[in-house]
Phi, psi and omega in degrees: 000136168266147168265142170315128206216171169172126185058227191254038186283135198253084197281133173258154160286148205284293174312349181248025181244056182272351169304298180265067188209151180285089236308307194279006184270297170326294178331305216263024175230339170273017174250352166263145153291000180234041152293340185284355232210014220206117168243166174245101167246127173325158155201171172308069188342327172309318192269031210237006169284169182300298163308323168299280178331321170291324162277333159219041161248024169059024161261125180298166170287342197269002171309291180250157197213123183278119170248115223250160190223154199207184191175137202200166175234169174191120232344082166103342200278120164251165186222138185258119202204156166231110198250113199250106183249129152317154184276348166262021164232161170242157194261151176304062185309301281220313171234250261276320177298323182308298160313303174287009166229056168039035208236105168269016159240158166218142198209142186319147130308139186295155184298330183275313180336286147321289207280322176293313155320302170299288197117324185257186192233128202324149175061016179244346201310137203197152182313320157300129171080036177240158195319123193298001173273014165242136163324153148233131258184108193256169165251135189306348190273308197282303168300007158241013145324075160007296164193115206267153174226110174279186192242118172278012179082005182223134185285333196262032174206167173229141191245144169236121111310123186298147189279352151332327191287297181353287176325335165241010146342202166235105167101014185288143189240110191268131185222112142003106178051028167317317190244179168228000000 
């Protein structure tokens, strides 16, 4: 199997790393079926926000695809969703996440929330391995990345993947003009 590569990123397969991986991340990959297609690589935990990270290890933004989590009600009810963009985009909270979760505010979920719910840690949080009562809402722009760099549930990895995958996540929605 080749592994995914990209910039100076040193990629391990991923299923046999599960240490740097976030205990519901790990989990959920070692229950896919496209784990083997999956690299994992250390990076500087410092470094693990987009911009930094993208200078220095040498990945464009256009590369990695950012995963943001929202949440909105609707009589009475919230609906949850994690939302996967590309890093030169932001996805569009406002109308197209709003709509599709039937809501009429939508709004970031708080970082202890986000980070308590999940399981990962605020700036590692990623599509994979997250409560199945949240959506997940990919943007059709991330699954044509080539070779895409997720957030692994941990600040100190990066998961690298072709990005066609995005799309087969587990409970994953590929949805059109997600971002802007």
């Amino acid at each position: 199997m080749t592994l995914p590569t990209l910039g100076t990123l040193r990629p391990l397969p991923a299923a046999d790393h599960p240490d740097l991986l976030a205990p519901p991340v790990a989990a959920a990959l070692a229950a896919w079926p496209h784990a083997g297609s999956l690299a994992v690589t250390p990076i500087d935990a410092e470094l693990a926000d987009t911009a930094a990270f993208g200078e220095a290890y040498g990945v464009p933004p256009e590369a990695s695809a950012n995963c943001v989590v929202v949440a909105g009600r609707r009589d009475g009810a919230e609906r949850v969703a994690a939302c996967v963009v590309r890093a030169d985009t932001r996805a569009d909270i406002n109308n197209v996440v709003r709509r599709l979760l039937g809501v009429r505010k939508c709004s970031f979920l708080s970082m202890e929330r986000a980070v308590a719910e999940s399981g990962m840690e605020y700036g590692g949080i990623t599509p994979l391995g997250l409560p199945q009562a949240w959506r997940v809402l990919v943007d059709e722009r991330a699954t044509a990345i080539e070779t895409a760099v997720i957030g692994s549930g941990t600040r100190g990895s990066k998961l690298l993947l072709p990005g066609e995958l995005l799309a087969l996540l587990p409970g994953a929605e590929t949805v059109t003009d997600l971002a802007r």
